[in-house]
Amino acid sequence: MASNDFDKISLAYDSSIDWEGRLRREIPFIVEAVGGVRGKRILDLACGTGRHGIALSGLGADVVGVDSSEEMVSRARQMAEEDDAAVEFMMADMADIKDTVSGLFDMVICLGNSLALLPSQDTVQRVIADVHHLLAPGGVFLFQILNFEEILSSGFRYVPAKAGRTVDGTEMVFFRFFTHDKENQVSTLVLSAFEKREQEWQVMMSSIEVLQLNSKIVNDMMPICGFSEIRTYGSYDGETFDSQENRNLVVVALND
């Protein structure tokens, strides 16, 4: 599939997310993790359309958002302008983040299972180490990934369908499912997007490899990357993480 089609699907899928509900759950957790965001410098890795960064900017944070998709960054800048939010959005791969941004940050966030979209566990470890170098003393790295220990043990494959619209208002319906390769610790996420054009539906398909990360892998990596104080949660409600029960893993790591 052409990259512009993938970006079109991604933007439409973004519109299918209940952002009001998601931000209502996630922003208070982020704010508490860093002890308040007013006056803090925050880096949002794989920022997508910038919703978190814009919300944090509205609370007084100085935010930089980075994403590898030109379409996502363009949409993020448009949304920031509409909200009169002073967020700096940049197009760059998070694997190159150490050479992309300058200065130190009080907090780095990386949400939406984005670390698992990197090409290898070695790359994940390098990015985490780069984040450690970008954090000011006492800074916080907060990230969320899928917990593949639970996913593989439960046999989870099929994601509930979602509906959304493109920027020009075209209706789309999305179906997603996983295929799992346990031997190589990689899953493939297949996305089918049905687009309504006039009275007919046309389908576009895309797939992306997802690393099968879990709490053991993360806990082994973090000290190597310089983090010694690590807290893990099963959700943004702050519940204690259970590797057998929680499909999400939220990590808060301190640069102490």
Short mmCIF file of C-alpha atoms in Angstrom, two decimals:
data_model
loop_
_atom_site.label_atom_id
_atom_site.label_comp_id
_atom_site.label_asym_id
_atom_site.label_seq_id
_atom_site.Cartn_x
_atom_site.Cartn_y
_atom_site.Cartn_z
CA MET A 1 0.00 0.00 0.00
CA ALA A 2 1.26 3.51 -0.82
CA SER A 3 2.41 5.59 2.13
CA ASN A 4 -0.19 8.27 1.42
CA ASP A 5 -2.93 5.61 1.66
CA PHE A 6 -1.48 4.38 4.96
CA ASP A 7 -1.43 7.94 6.31
CA LYS A 8 -5.00 8.43 5.12
CA ILE A 9 -6.08 5.29 6.98
CA SER A 10 -4.12 6.35 10.07
CA LEU A 11 -5.74 9.77 10.16
CA ALA A 12 -9.19 8.28 9.69
CA TYR A 13 -8.53 5.72 12.42
CA ASP A 14 -7.44 8.56 14.69
CA SER A 15 -10.89 10.09 14.24
CA SER A 16 -12.52 6.85 15.43
CA ILE A 17 -10.88 7.10 18.86
CA ASP A 18 -12.86 8.50 21.77
CA TRP A 19 -10.27 11.19 22.45
CA GLU A 20 -12.31 13.01 25.07
CA GLY A 21 -12.60 9.84 27.12
CA ARG A 22 -9.02 8.77 26.50
CA LEU A 23 -7.51 12.10 27.52
CA ARG A 24 -9.77 12.24 30.57
CA ARG A 25 -8.23 8.91 31.69
CA GLU A 26 -4.62 9.48 30.67
CA ILE A 27 -3.77 13.16 31.23
CA PRO A 28 -4.30 13.15 35.04
CA PHE A 29 -2.00 10.10 35.33
CA ILE A 30 0.68 11.83 33.24
CA VAL A 31 0.40 15.05 35.26
CA GLU A 32 0.66 13.20 38.57
CA ALA A 33 3.65 11.14 37.38
CA VAL A 34 5.74 14.27 36.84
CA GLY A 35 4.39 16.20 39.83
CA GLY A 36 2.49 18.77 37.79
CA VAL A 37 3.29 19.94 34.26
CA ARG A 38 3.18 23.73 34.51
CA GLY A 39 6.55 25.08 33.45
CA LYS A 40 7.84 21.57 32.66
CA ARG A 41 9.47 20.67 29.33
CA ILE A 42 7.87 17.53 27.86
CA LEU A 43 8.81 15.44 24.81
CA ASP A 44 6.06 13.36 23.18
CA LEU A 45 7.60 10.54 21.10
CA ALA A 46 5.47 9.14 18.26
CA CYS A 47 3.00 11.93 19.00
CA GLY A 48 0.58 11.15 16.15
CA THR A 49 -1.93 13.96 15.76
CA GLY A 50 -0.61 15.60 18.91
CA ARG A 51 -3.65 15.33 21.15
CA HIS A 52 -1.69 14.61 24.33
CA GLY A 53 0.83 17.36 23.65
CA ILE A 54 -1.88 19.92 22.98
CA ALA A 55 -3.70 18.94 26.19
CA LEU A 56 -0.49 19.17 28.24
CA SER A 57 0.35 22.52 26.66
CA GLY A 58 -3.04 23.77 27.78
CA LEU A 59 -2.01 22.91 31.35
CA GLY A 60 1.13 25.03 31.09
CA ALA A 61 3.74 22.58 29.78
CA ASP A 62 6.35 23.41 27.14
CA VAL A 63 5.82 20.53 24.69
CA VAL A 64 7.78 19.14 21.75
CA GLY A 65 6.08 16.42 19.68
CA VAL A 66 7.91 14.11 17.28
CA ASP A 67 6.43 11.69 14.74
CA SER A 68 7.77 9.92 11.65
CA SER A 69 4.61 10.57 9.58
CA GLU A 70 4.48 13.81 7.63
CA GLU A 71 0.68 13.57 7.49
CA MET A 72 0.40 13.13 11.25
CA VAL A 73 2.72 16.05 11.97
CA SER A 74 0.81 18.24 9.52
CA ARG A 75 -2.49 17.37 11.21
CA ALA A 76 -0.95 17.94 14.66
CA ARG A 77 0.22 21.41 13.64
CA GLN A 78 -3.22 22.19 12.25
CA MET A 79 -4.92 21.09 15.47
CA ALA A 80 -2.46 23.06 17.59
CA GLU A 81 -3.19 26.17 15.55
CA GLU A 82 -6.94 25.62 15.93
CA ASP A 83 -6.51 25.30 19.71
CA ASP A 84 -4.00 28.17 19.89
CA ALA A 85 -1.53 25.75 21.49
CA ALA A 86 2.17 26.60 21.41
CA VAL A 87 3.45 23.07 20.71
CA GLU A 88 6.48 22.43 18.51
CA PHE A 89 5.84 19.46 16.21
CA MET A 90 8.72 17.87 14.29
CA MET A 91 8.92 15.05 11.75
CA ALA A 92 11.57 12.49 12.76
CA ASP A 93 11.97 8.82 13.57
CA MET A 94 12.16 8.20 17.31
CA ALA A 95 15.10 5.88 16.63
CA ASP A 96 17.01 9.08 15.77
CA ILE A 97 15.63 11.14 18.64
CA LYS A 98 19.00 11.77 20.28
CA ASP A 99 20.13 13.64 17.17
CA THR A 100 16.77 15.34 16.55
CA VAL A 101 16.01 17.36 19.66
CA SER A 102 18.23 19.52 21.83
CA GLY A 103 18.27 20.31 25.53
CA LEU A 104 16.94 18.32 28.45
CA PHE A 105 13.34 17.40 29.25
CA ASP A 106 11.50 17.01 32.54
CA MET A 107 9.38 14.27 31.01
CA VAL A 108 9.30 12.05 27.94
CA ILE A 109 6.12 10.19 27.01
CA CYS A 110 5.67 7.45 24.41
CA LEU A 111 2.14 6.08 24.23
CA GLY A 112 0.00 3.91 21.96
CA ASN A 113 2.34 0.88 22.00
CA SER A 114 4.73 2.93 19.85
CA LEU A 115 7.94 1.42 21.24
CA ALA A 116 6.77 -1.99 20.01
CA LEU A 117 6.68 -0.66 16.43
CA LEU A 118 10.45 -0.24 16.37
CA PRO A 119 12.29 -2.83 14.25
CA SER A 120 13.95 -4.83 17.03
CA GLN A 121 14.35 -5.19 20.78
CA ASP A 122 17.89 -3.84 20.39
CA THR A 123 16.43 -0.66 18.85
CA VAL A 124 13.94 -0.38 21.71
CA GLN A 125 16.78 -0.60 24.22
CA ARG A 126 18.79 2.03 22.33
CA VAL A 127 15.82 4.42 22.22
CA ILE A 128 15.22 3.97 25.96
CA ALA A 129 18.91 4.73 26.60
CA ASP A 130 18.63 7.82 24.38
CA VAL A 131 15.60 8.96 26.38
CA HIS A 132 17.61 8.59 29.58
CA HIS A 133 20.25 10.94 28.15
CA LEU A 134 17.54 13.47 27.22
CA LEU A 135 16.01 13.60 30.71
CA ALA A 136 16.96 16.22 33.26
CA PRO A 137 17.90 14.95 36.74
CA GLY A 138 14.68 13.77 38.37
CA GLY A 139 13.00 13.53 34.96
CA VAL A 140 10.31 10.97 34.16
CA PHE A 141 9.95 8.56 31.24
CA LEU A 142 6.36 7.35 30.91
CA PHE A 143 5.44 4.85 28.23
CA GLN A 144 2.66 2.41 27.42
CA ILE A 145 2.94 -0.86 25.52
CA LEU A 146 0.84 -3.96 25.01
CA ASN A 147 1.66 -6.81 27.38
CA PHE A 148 2.22 -9.77 25.09
CA GLU A 149 2.54 -12.19 27.98
CA GLU A 150 -1.22 -11.79 28.52
CA ILE A 151 -2.01 -11.53 24.80
CA LEU A 152 -0.24 -14.77 23.89
CA SER A 153 -1.50 -16.73 26.89
CA SER A 154 -5.11 -15.66 26.28
CA GLY A 155 -4.90 -16.17 22.51
CA PHE A 156 -6.15 -12.63 21.85
CA ARG A 157 -6.17 -11.84 18.11
CA TYR A 158 -9.25 -9.88 17.05
CA VAL A 159 -9.78 -6.21 17.87
CA PRO A 160 -13.36 -4.85 17.92
CA ALA A 161 -14.36 -2.96 14.77
CA LYS A 162 -14.29 0.83 14.77
CA ALA A 163 -15.82 3.50 12.54
CA GLY A 164 -14.31 6.85 11.63
CA ARG A 165 -14.07 9.52 8.97
CA THR A 166 -11.26 10.95 6.88
CA VAL A 167 -10.39 14.65 7.03
CA ASP A 168 -12.73 15.26 4.06
CA GLY A 169 -15.61 13.46 5.80
CA THR A 170 -15.47 10.10 4.01
CA GLU A 171 -16.89 7.29 6.15
CA MET A 172 -14.54 4.41 7.01
CA VAL A 173 -14.84 1.19 9.02
CA PHE A 174 -11.79 -0.59 10.45
CA PHE A 175 -11.11 -4.23 11.27
CA ARG A 176 -7.84 -5.28 12.93
CA PHE A 177 -6.38 -8.63 13.89
CA PHE A 178 -3.07 -10.13 14.98
CA THR A 179 -1.09 -13.08 13.71
CA HIS A 180 1.50 -14.23 16.25
CA ASP A 181 4.99 -15.61 15.62
CA LYS A 182 6.06 -16.76 19.07
CA GLU A 183 9.39 -18.18 17.91
CA ASN A 184 10.61 -14.82 16.57
CA GLN A 185 8.77 -12.75 19.24
CA VAL A 186 6.98 -10.70 16.59
CA SER A 187 3.29 -10.31 15.79
CA THR A 188 1.77 -8.87 12.64
CA LEU A 189 -1.12 -6.44 13.03
CA VAL A 190 -3.32 -6.49 9.93
CA LEU A 191 -5.60 -3.51 9.34
CA SER A 192 -8.46 -3.57 6.87
CA ALA A 193 -10.11 -0.23 6.12
CA PHE A 194 -13.41 -0.09 4.28
CA GLU A 195 -13.98 3.28 2.65
CA LYS A 196 -17.40 4.40 1.42
CA ARG A 197 -17.17 6.09 -1.98
CA GLU A 198 -20.55 7.21 -3.24
CA GLN A 199 -22.72 4.06 -2.83
CA GLU A 200 -19.90 1.50 -2.87
CA TRP A 201 -17.41 0.31 -0.29
CA GLN A 202 -13.77 -0.12 -1.24
CA VAL A 203 -11.20 -1.87 0.91
CA MET A 204 -7.60 -0.97 1.69
CA MET A 205 -5.30 -3.22 3.68
CA SER A 206 -2.09 -2.64 5.56
CA SER A 207 0.02 -4.56 8.03
CA ILE A 208 2.76 -3.72 10.49
CA GLU A 209 5.08 -5.82 12.62
CA VAL A 210 4.73 -5.46 16.39
CA LEU A 211 7.38 -6.61 18.86
CA GLN A 212 6.05 -8.98 21.51
CA LEU A 213 7.21 -6.93 24.49
CA ASN A 214 6.29 -7.74 28.08
CA SER A 215 7.16 -6.72 31.63
CA LYS A 216 10.15 -9.07 31.94
CA ILE A 217 11.75 -7.71 28.77
CA VAL A 218 11.14 -4.14 29.92
CA ASN A 219 12.39 -4.72 33.46
CA ASP A 220 15.57 -6.29 32.09
CA MET A 221 16.18 -3.37 29.73
CA MET A 222 15.56 -0.41 32.03
CA PRO A 223 18.59 -0.75 34.38
CA ILE A 224 20.88 -1.31 31.37
CA CYS A 225 19.58 1.99 29.97
CA GLY A 226 20.29 3.87 33.22
CA PHE A 227 16.92 3.70 34.98
CA SER A 228 16.93 2.28 38.50
CA GLU A 229 13.51 3.33 39.83
CA ILE A 230 10.72 1.77 37.78
CA ARG A 231 7.00 1.54 38.52
CA THR A 232 4.60 -0.58 36.46
CA TYR A 233 0.82 -0.27 36.20
CA GLY A 234 -1.94 -2.18 34.48
CA SER A 235 -3.82 0.94 33.41
CA TYR A 236 -3.91 4.72 33.71
CA ASP A 237 -6.10 4.23 36.78
CA GLY A 238 -2.92 3.29 38.63
CA GLU A 239 -3.86 -0.33 39.27
CA THR A 240 -1.05 -2.71 40.19
CA PHE A 241 0.28 -4.49 37.11
CA ASP A 242 -0.49 -8.20 36.78
CA SER A 243 1.38 -9.84 33.90
CA GLN A 244 -1.28 -12.54 33.52
CA GLU A 245 -4.30 -10.25 33.64
CA ASN A 246 -3.42 -6.83 32.19
CA ARG A 247 -3.27 -6.34 28.43
CA ASN A 248 -1.69 -2.92 28.88
CA LEU A 249 1.59 -2.15 30.60
CA VAL A 250 2.20 1.44 31.71
CA VAL A 251 5.74 2.17 32.88
CA VAL A 252 6.94 5.17 34.88
CA ALA A 253 10.74 5.37 35.14
CA LEU A 254 12.67 8.04 37.02
CA ASN A 255 16.05 9.47 36.09
CA ASP A 256 17.42 9.58 39.61
#
